[in-house]
Coordinates of N, CA, C and O in Angstrom, one line a residue:
M274 N 14.2 15.1 -41.7 CA 14.2 14.7 -39.8 C 13.1 13.7 -40.1 O 12.1 13.7 -40.9
A275 N 12.9 12.9 -39.3 CA 12.2 11.7 -39.2 C 11.0 12.0 -38.2 O 11.3 13.5 -37.5
S276 N 9.5 11.7 -38.7 CA 8.7 12.3 -38.1 C 8.9 11.3 -37.0 O 8.8 10.1 -36.6
I277 N 8.0 11.5 -36.0 CA 7.6 11.2 -34.3 C 6.0 11.0 -34.4 O 5.3 12.1 -34.3
L278 N 5.7 9.9 -34.6 CA 4.2 10.0 -34.0 C 3.5 9.4 -32.6 O 4.1 8.3 -32.2
K279 N 3.0 10.0 -31.8 CA 2.8 9.5 -30.5 C 1.4 9.0 -30.4 O 0.7 10.8 -30.7
V280 N 0.7 8.0 -29.7 CA -0.5 7.9 -29.5 C -0.8 7.3 -28.2 O -0.1 6.7 -28.2
D281 N -1.9 7.0 -28.1 CA -2.1 6.3 -27.1 C -3.2 5.6 -27.2 O -3.3 4.4 -26.7
D282 N -3.9 5.4 -28.7 CA -4.9 4.5 -29.0 C -4.7 4.2 -30.6 O -4.6 5.5 -31.1
L283 N -4.7 3.0 -30.9 CA -4.3 2.7 -32.4 C -5.8 2.0 -32.9 O -5.6 1.1 -32.2
R284 N -6.1 2.4 -33.7 CA -7.3 1.9 -34.1 C -7.7 2.0 -35.7 O -7.1 2.4 -36.2
G285 N -8.2 0.4 -36.3 CA -8.3 0.4 -37.6 C -9.4 1.0 -38.0 O -10.6 1.6 -37.5
N286 N -9.6 1.7 -39.6 CA -10.4 2.5 -40.0 C -11.7 1.6 -40.4 O -13.1 2.1 -39.8
T287 N -11.5 0.2 -40.6 CA -12.8 -0.5 -41.0 C -13.1 -1.1 -40.0 O -14.4 -1.4 -39.6
S288 N -12.3 -1.8 -38.6 CA -12.5 -2.6 -37.7 C -11.5 -2.0 -37.1 O -10.2 -2.1 -37.0
A289 N -12.2 -1.8 -35.6 CA -11.0 -1.3 -34.8 C -9.8 -2.3 -34.6 O -8.6 -1.6 -34.2
G290 N -9.8 -3.4 -34.6 CA -8.8 -4.6 -34.0 C -7.7 -4.7 -35.5 O -6.7 -5.6 -35.3
D291 N -8.2 -4.3 -36.7 CA -7.5 -4.5 -37.9 C -6.9 -3.2 -38.5 O -7.3 -2.3 -39.1
I292 N -5.5 -3.5 -38.3 CA -4.3 -2.5 -38.9 C -3.3 -3.0 -40.0 O -3.3 -4.2 -39.3
T293 N -3.2 -2.4 -41.1 CA -2.7 -3.3 -41.9 C -1.2 -2.7 -42.0 O -1.1 -1.7 -42.4
I294 N 0.1 -3.0 -41.8 CA 1.2 -2.6 -42.5 C 1.8 -3.1 -44.0 O 1.4 -4.6 -43.8
T295 N 1.9 -2.6 -44.7 CA 2.9 -2.9 -45.4 C 4.1 -2.8 -45.9 O 4.6 -2.1 -45.0
S296 N 5.0 -3.7 -46.1 CA 6.5 -3.9 -46.1 C 7.3 -2.7 -46.9 O 6.3 -2.3 -47.6
E297 N 8.6 -2.5 -46.7 CA 9.2 -1.5 -47.2 C 8.8 -1.7 -49.3 O 8.8 -0.5 -49.5
G298 N 9.1 -3.1 -49.5 CA 8.8 -3.0 -51.1 C 7.6 -2.8 -51.7 O 7.4 -2.8 -52.5
G299 N 6.4 -2.7 -50.7 CA 4.5 -2.7 -50.8 C 4.6 -4.2 -51.1 O 3.1 -4.2 -51.3
S300 N 5.5 -5.2 -51.3 CA 4.8 -6.4 -51.5 C 4.2 -7.3 -50.9 O 3.5 -8.4 -51.3
A301 N 4.4 -7.2 -49.5 CA 3.7 -8.0 -48.5 C 3.1 -6.9 -47.4 O 3.3 -6.0 -47.1
T302 N 1.8 -7.5 -47.2 CA 1.2 -7.0 -46.1 C 0.8 -8.3 -44.6 O 0.9 -8.8 -44.6
M303 N 0.4 -7.1 -43.5 CA 0.4 -8.1 -42.3 C -0.5 -7.6 -41.4 O -0.5 -5.7 -41.5
Q304 N -1.2 -8.2 -41.1 CA -2.3 -7.7 -39.8 C -1.5 -7.5 -38.6 O -1.3 -8.3 -38.0
L305 N -1.6 -6.3 -38.1 CA -0.8 -5.9 -36.9 C -1.1 -6.9 -35.8 O -0.5 -7.5 -34.8
Q306 N -2.8 -6.9 -35.3 CA -3.1 -7.7 -34.4 C -2.5 -8.7 -34.6 O -2.6 -9.8 -33.9
Q307 N -2.5 -9.8 -35.5 CA -2.1 -10.7 -36.2 C -0.8 -11.0 -36.3 O -0.4 -12.6 -36.0
G308 N 0.4 -10.2 -36.0 CA 1.9 -10.3 -36.1 C 2.2 -10.1 -34.9 O 3.8 -10.1 -34.6
V309 N 2.1 -10.0 -33.6 CA 2.4 -9.6 -32.3 C 2.5 -10.8 -31.2 O 1.4 -11.3 -31.4
A310 N 2.9 -10.7 -30.7 CA 3.3 -11.8 -29.5 C 2.0 -11.3 -28.5 O 1.6 -10.7 -27.9
K311 N 1.2 -12.7 -28.7 CA 0.1 -12.8 -27.4 C 0.3 -13.0 -26.1 O -0.2 -12.8 -24.9
A312 N 1.5 -13.6 -25.9 CA 2.3 -14.2 -24.7 C 3.8 -14.8 -24.7 O 4.1 -15.2 -25.8
W313 N 4.3 -14.3 -24.2 CA 5.5 -15.1 -23.5 C 6.1 -15.5 -22.8 O 5.7 -14.6 -21.3
A314 N 6.8 -15.5 -22.5 CA 8.0 -16.0 -21.4 C 9.5 -16.8 -21.0 O 9.9 -17.6 -22.1
N315 N 10.0 -16.4 -20.2 CA 11.3 -16.8 -19.8 C 11.1 -17.3 -18.8 O 11.0 -16.6 -17.2
F316 N 11.6 -18.3 -18.2 CA 11.1 -19.4 -16.8 C 12.3 -20.2 -16.5 O 13.2 -20.9 -17.6
Q317 N 12.7 -20.1 -15.3 CA 13.8 -21.3 -15.0 C 13.2 -22.8 -14.7 O 12.0 -22.7 -14.1
G318 N 13.4 -23.7 -15.5 CA 13.0 -25.1 -15.1 C 13.8 -26.1 -14.6 O 13.6 -27.3 -14.2
N319 N 14.7 -25.8 -13.9 CA 15.6 -26.4 -13.6 C 16.0 -26.7 -12.1 O 15.9 -27.9 -11.6
S320 N 15.2 -26.3 -11.3 CA 15.2 -26.6 -10.0 C 13.5 -26.7 -9.7 O 12.4 -27.0 -9.9
T321 N 13.2 -25.4 -8.7 CA 11.7 -25.1 -8.8 C 11.1 -23.9 -10.0 O 12.0 -23.0 -10.9
A322 N 10.0 -24.2 -10.9 CA 9.7 -23.9 -11.8 C 9.2 -22.4 -11.6 O 8.2 -22.3 -10.6
V323 N 9.9 -21.2 -11.9 CA 9.4 -20.2 -12.0 C 9.7 -18.9 -12.9 O 10.5 -19.4 -13.5
F324 N 9.0 -18.0 -13.1 CA 8.8 -17.1 -14.4 C 10.1 -16.4 -13.8 O 9.9 -15.6 -12.6
R325 N 11.1 -15.8 -14.7 CA 12.1 -14.9 -14.6 C 11.4 -13.5 -15.1 O 11.2 -12.5 -14.6
D326 N 10.1 -13.7 -16.3 CA 9.7 -12.3 -16.7 C 8.6 -13.2 -18.3 O 8.6 -14.3 -18.0
G327 N 7.5 -12.3 -18.1 CA 6.4 -13.1 -19.5 C 5.8 -11.8 -19.5 O 5.7 -10.4 -18.9
F328 N 5.0 -12.4 -20.6 CA 3.5 -11.3 -20.9 C 2.4 -12.4 -21.0 O 2.5 -13.4 -21.6
N329 N 1.5 -11.9 -20.6 CA 0.1 -12.8 -20.4 C 0.1 -14.0 -19.8 O -0.7 -14.9 -20.1
N330 N 1.1 -14.2 -18.7 CA 1.5 -15.4 -17.6 C 0.6 -15.5 -17.0 O 0.7 -14.4 -15.7
S331 N -0.4 -16.2 -16.4 CA -0.9 -16.3 -14.8 C -0.3 -17.2 -14.0 O -0.2 -16.7 -13.1
S332 N 0.1 -18.4 -14.5 CA 0.8 -19.1 -13.7 C 1.4 -20.3 -14.6 O 1.7 -20.2 -15.6
L333 N 2.4 -21.0 -13.8 CA 3.4 -21.7 -14.2 C 3.4 -22.7 -13.1 O 3.7 -23.1 -12.3
T334 N 3.0 -24.1 -13.9 CA 2.6 -25.6 -13.6 C 4.1 -26.3 -14.0 O 4.2 -26.6 -15.0
D335 N 4.8 -27.4 -12.6 CA 5.8 -28.1 -12.8 C 4.6 -29.4 -12.9 O 4.6 -29.8 -11.7
N336 N 4.8 -30.2 -14.2 CA 3.4 -31.5 -14.7 C 5.0 -32.5 -13.8 O 4.6 -33.7 -14.1
G337 N 6.2 -32.2 -13.6 CA 7.3 -33.6 -13.6 C 8.6 -32.8 -14.2 O 8.6 -31.7 -15.0
T338 N 9.3 -33.8 -14.0 CA 10.8 -33.3 -14.8 C 10.5 -33.0 -16.4 O 10.1 -33.7 -17.1
G339 N 11.1 -31.9 -16.5 CA 10.7 -31.4 -17.7 C 9.3 -31.4 -18.6 O 9.6 -31.3 -19.3
D340 N 8.3 -31.0 -17.8 CA 7.3 -30.7 -18.2 C 6.7 -29.9 -17.6 O 6.0 -29.9 -16.5
Y341 N 6.1 -28.5 -18.3 CA 5.3 -27.5 -17.9 C 4.2 -26.8 -18.3 O 4.0 -27.5 -19.6
T342 N 3.3 -26.8 -17.5 CA 1.8 -25.8 -18.1 C 2.1 -24.4 -17.5 O 2.3 -23.9 -16.6
I343 N 2.1 -23.6 -19.1 CA 1.8 -21.9 -19.0 C 0.4 -21.6 -18.9 O -0.1 -22.3 -20.3
T344 N -0.1 -20.8 -17.5 CA -2.0 -20.9 -18.1 C -1.3 -19.2 -18.7 O -1.2 -18.7 -17.6
F345 N -2.2 -18.9 -19.4 CA -2.6 -17.6 -20.4 C -3.5 -16.6 -18.7 O -4.7 -17.1 -18.9
T346 N -3.0 -15.0 -18.8 CA -4.2 -14.2 -17.9 C -5.4 -14.3 -18.9 O -6.4 -14.7 -18.2
N347 N -5.0 -13.7 -20.2 CA -6.3 -13.9 -21.2 C -6.3 -15.1 -22.2 O -5.0 -15.1 -23.0
A348 N -6.9 -15.6 -22.6 CA -6.6 -16.8 -23.6 C -6.9 -16.7 -25.0 O -7.4 -15.4 -25.4
M349 N -6.6 -17.1 -25.5 CA -6.1 -17.0 -27.0 C -7.5 -17.3 -27.8 O -8.6 -18.2 -26.9
D350 N -8.0 -16.8 -28.9 CA -9.2 -17.0 -29.4 C -9.7 -18.4 -29.8 O -10.6 -18.7 -29.7
N351 N -8.2 -19.0 -29.9 CA -8.9 -20.3 -30.6 C -7.8 -21.4 -29.6 O -6.7 -21.1 -29.4
A352 N -7.5 -22.7 -30.1 CA -5.9 -23.3 -29.5 C -5.3 -23.2 -30.8 O -4.5 -24.2 -30.9
N353 N -5.6 -22.8 -32.1 CA -4.6 -22.9 -32.8 C -3.7 -21.7 -33.3 O -3.5 -21.0 -34.1
H354 N -2.9 -21.8 -32.0 CA -2.3 -20.4 -31.7 C -0.7 -20.9 -32.4 O -0.5 -22.3 -32.5
S355 N 0.0 -20.1 -32.6 CA 1.7 -20.6 -33.0 C 2.6 -20.3 -32.2 O 2.5 -19.6 -31.4
N356 N 3.5 -21.5 -31.8 CA 4.6 -21.3 -30.7 C 5.7 -21.5 -31.1 O 5.8 -22.4 -32.2
S357 N 6.7 -21.3 -30.0 CA 8.2 -21.2 -30.3 C 8.7 -21.2 -29.3 O 8.1 -20.6 -28.6
G358 N 10.1 -21.4 -29.0 CA 10.9 -21.4 -27.7 C 11.9 -21.9 -28.4 O 12.4 -22.7 -29.3
M359 N 12.8 -22.1 -26.9 CA 14.5 -22.8 -26.9 C 14.3 -22.7 -25.8 O 14.3 -22.5 -25.0
V360 N 15.9 -23.3 -25.3 CA 16.1 -23.6 -24.1 C 17.7 -23.3 -24.3 O 18.5 -23.8 -24.9
I361 N 18.4 -23.2 -23.3 CA 19.4 -22.9 -23.1 C 20.1 -24.2 -22.1 O 19.4 -23.6 -20.8
A362 N 20.7 -25.2 -22.5 CA 21.2 -26.2 -21.6 C 22.4 -25.7 -20.6 O 23.5 -25.1 -21.0
Q363 N 22.2 -26.1 -19.3 CA 23.2 -25.6 -18.1 C 24.6 -26.9 -18.4 O 25.7 -26.6 -18.3
S364 N 23.9 -27.9 -18.9 CA 24.9 -29.5 -19.4 C 25.1 -29.5 -20.1 O 25.1 -28.5 -21.5
T365 N 26.5 -30.4 -20.6 CA 26.8 -30.7 -22.0 C 26.2 -31.3 -22.6 O 26.6 -31.6 -23.7
S366 N 25.4 -32.2 -22.4 CA 24.3 -32.8 -23.5 C 23.5 -31.9 -24.0 O 23.4 -31.3 -24.1
Y367 N 23.6 -32.7 -25.3 CA 22.6 -32.0 -26.4 C 21.2 -32.2 -26.1 O 20.6 -33.3 -25.7
L368 N 20.5 -31.0 -25.9 CA 19.2 -31.3 -25.6 C 18.4 -30.7 -27.2 O 18.6 -29.8 -27.4
N369 N 17.2 -31.5 -27.1 CA 15.7 -30.8 -27.8 C 14.8 -30.2 -27.1 O 15.2 -30.1 -26.3
G370 N 14.4 -29.0 -27.5 CA 13.4 -28.4 -27.4 C 13.6 -27.1 -27.3 O 14.4 -26.6 -28.1
P371 N 12.4 -26.3 -27.1 CA 11.4 -27.0 -26.2 C 10.4 -27.7 -27.1 O 10.3 -27.0 -28.1
M372 N 10.0 -28.8 -26.7 CA 8.9 -29.6 -27.4 C 7.7 -28.2 -26.6 O 7.6 -28.3 -25.8
I373 N 6.8 -28.2 -27.9 CA 5.7 -27.0 -27.2 C 4.4 -27.5 -27.8 O 4.0 -27.7 -29.0
G374 N 3.4 -27.7 -26.9 CA 1.8 -28.0 -27.4 C 1.6 -29.6 -27.6 O 2.2 -30.4 -27.0
D375 N 1.3 -29.5 -28.9 CA 0.7 -30.7 -28.9 C 2.0 -32.1 -29.4 O 2.6 -32.0 -30.8
S376 N 2.5 -32.8 -28.4 CA 3.3 -33.6 -28.3 C 3.2 -35.1 -29.0 O 3.8 -35.8 -28.7
G377 N 2.4 -35.1 -29.2 CA 1.3 -36.5 -29.9 C 0.3 -36.8 -28.1 O -0.8 -37.4 -28.6
S378 N 0.7 -36.2 -27.0 CA -0.4 -36.5 -26.3 C -0.9 -35.5 -25.3 O -1.5 -35.5 -24.6
Y379 N -0.6 -34.2 -26.2 CA -1.0 -33.1 -25.0 C -2.1 -32.1 -26.2 O -1.5 -32.1 -27.5
T380 N -3.4 -32.2 -26.1 CA -4.1 -31.5 -27.0 C -3.5 -29.9 -26.6 O -3.4 -29.5 -25.4
M381 N -3.9 -29.1 -27.7 CA -3.5 -27.8 -27.7 C -5.0 -27.3 -27.5 O -6.1 -27.5 -27.5
V382 N -5.1 -26.1 -26.5 CA -6.3 -25.3 -25.8 C -6.0 -24.0 -25.7 O -4.8 -23.5 -26.2
S383 N -6.6 -23.5 -25.9 CA -6.5 -21.7 -26.0 C -6.3 -21.1 -24.7 O -5.8 -20.1 -24.8
G384 N -6.4 -21.9 -23.5 CA -6.3 -21.2 -22.4 C -4.7 -21.3 -21.7 O -4.7 -20.7 -20.8
S385 N -4.0 -22.2 -22.2 CA -2.9 -22.8 -21.9 C -1.8 -23.1 -22.7 O -2.4 -23.6 -23.8
I386 N -0.3 -24.0 -22.5 CA 0.0 -23.6 -23.3 C 0.9 -25.3 -22.6 O 1.4 -25.1 -21.4
R387 N 1.5 -26.5 -23.3 CA 2.2 -27.2 -22.6 C 3.5 -27.5 -23.1 O 3.5 -27.0 -24.5
V388 N 4.5 -27.4 -22.2 CA 6.1 -27.2 -22.9 C 6.7 -28.7 -22.2 O 6.7 -28.8 -21.0
T389 N 7.6 -29.0 -22.9 CA 8.7 -30.5 -22.6 C 9.6 -29.8 -23.0 O 9.8 -29.4 -24.1
T390 N 10.8 -30.2 -22.2 CA 12.2 -30.2 -22.6 C 12.7 -31.7 -22.7 O 12.3 -32.3 -21.7
N391 N 13.3 -32.1 -23.6 CA 14.1 -33.3 -23.6 C 15.1 -33.7 -23.9 O 16.1 -32.6 -24.8
Y392 N 16.3 -34.4 -23.2 CA 17.2 -35.2 -24.2 C 17.6 -35.3 -25.7 O 16.2 -36.2 -26.2
A393 N 18.4 -34.9 -26.5 CA 18.2 -35.6 -28.0 C 18.7 -37.1 -28.1 O 19.3 -37.3 -26.8
G394 N 18.2 -37.4 -28.9 CA 18.6 -39.2 -28.9 C 17.8 -40.2 -28.3 O 17.2 -41.0 -28.7
S395 N 18.2 -39.9 -26.6 CA 17.2 -40.8 -25.9 C 15.8 -40.0 -25.4 O 15.3 -41.1 -25.1
G396 N 15.7 -38.8 -25.9 CA 14.0 -38.6 -25.3 C 14.0 -38.6 -24.5 O 12.7 -38.3 -23.8
A397 N 14.8 -38.7 -23.1 CA 14.4 -38.6 -21.7 C 14.5 -36.9 -21.3 O 15.3 -36.1 -21.7
S398 N 13.4 -36.9 -20.5 CA 13.1 -35.6 -20.0 C 14.2 -34.9 -19.3 O 15.2 -35.6 -18.7
A399 N 14.3 -33.5 -19.7 CA 15.3 -32.7 -18.7 C 14.5 -31.8 -18.2 O 14.1 -30.7 -19.0
R400 N 15.3 -31.5 -17.0 CA 15.2 -29.9 -16.6 C 16.2 -29.0 -16.7 O 17.5 -29.6 -16.3
E401 N 15.8 -28.1 -17.4 CA 16.7 -26.7 -17.6 C 16.3 -25.4 -17.1 O 15.8 -25.0 -16.9
D402 N 17.4 -24.9 -17.0 CA 17.6 -23.3 -16.4 C 16.6 -22.3 -17.2 O 16.4 -21.8 -16.5
R403 N 16.8 -22.6 -18.2 CA 16.4 -21.1 -18.6 C 15.4 -21.8 -20.2 O 16.1 -22.6 -21.1
V404 N 14.0 -21.3 -20.1 CA 13.3 -21.8 -21.2 C 12.7 -20.8 -22.1 O 12.2 -20.1 -20.7
Y405 N 12.5 -20.8 -22.9 CA 12.3 -19.4 -23.6 C 10.8 -20.2 -24.5 O 11.0 -20.6 -25.3
V406 N 9.3 -19.4 -24.3 CA 8.4 -19.8 -25.1 C 7.8 -18.7 -26.0 O 7.9 -17.3 -25.2
N407 N 7.4 -18.4 -27.0 CA 6.6 -17.2 -27.5 C 5.4 -17.4 -28.0 O 5.3 -19.3 -29.4
V408 N 4.1 -17.5 -28.3 CA 3.1 -17.5 -28.7 C 2.3 -16.4 -29.5 O 2.1 -15.4 -28.9
T409 N 2.0 -16.5 -30.5 CA 1.0 -15.6 -31.2 C 0.1 -16.4 -31.8 O -0.4 -17.8 -32.0
T410 N -0.7 -15.5 -32.5 CA -2.1 -16.2 -33.5 C -2.4 -15.8 -34.6 O -1.8 -14.7 -35.0

């Protein structure tokens, strides 16, 4: 029979925020605190930009066609967070994206993230219905 662990609070022994998880084979470990999403968003970007769902997001700003800023409720520890995302396009045109954070003209910061979506080839900005973003540190 499998064990069930029910707790309301998990703390590391050495440091409250450090809990090390060892892989099945024992060859890899990760610190739990560093391996979980610190923020994520699912938002509509094709008309009025609005969150469908998310975590640790206080606001969504539409900066123009295919250009958005997500402001975090609780900022990251620094600007060196890891970001990923994807777009589901309604059109038949192939889309890049999303481009997240430092796209050459946007500086990474701890309190928000800049997201742009554009067409492959032409690079033209595009508004799309489903934009997904994930942030870890």
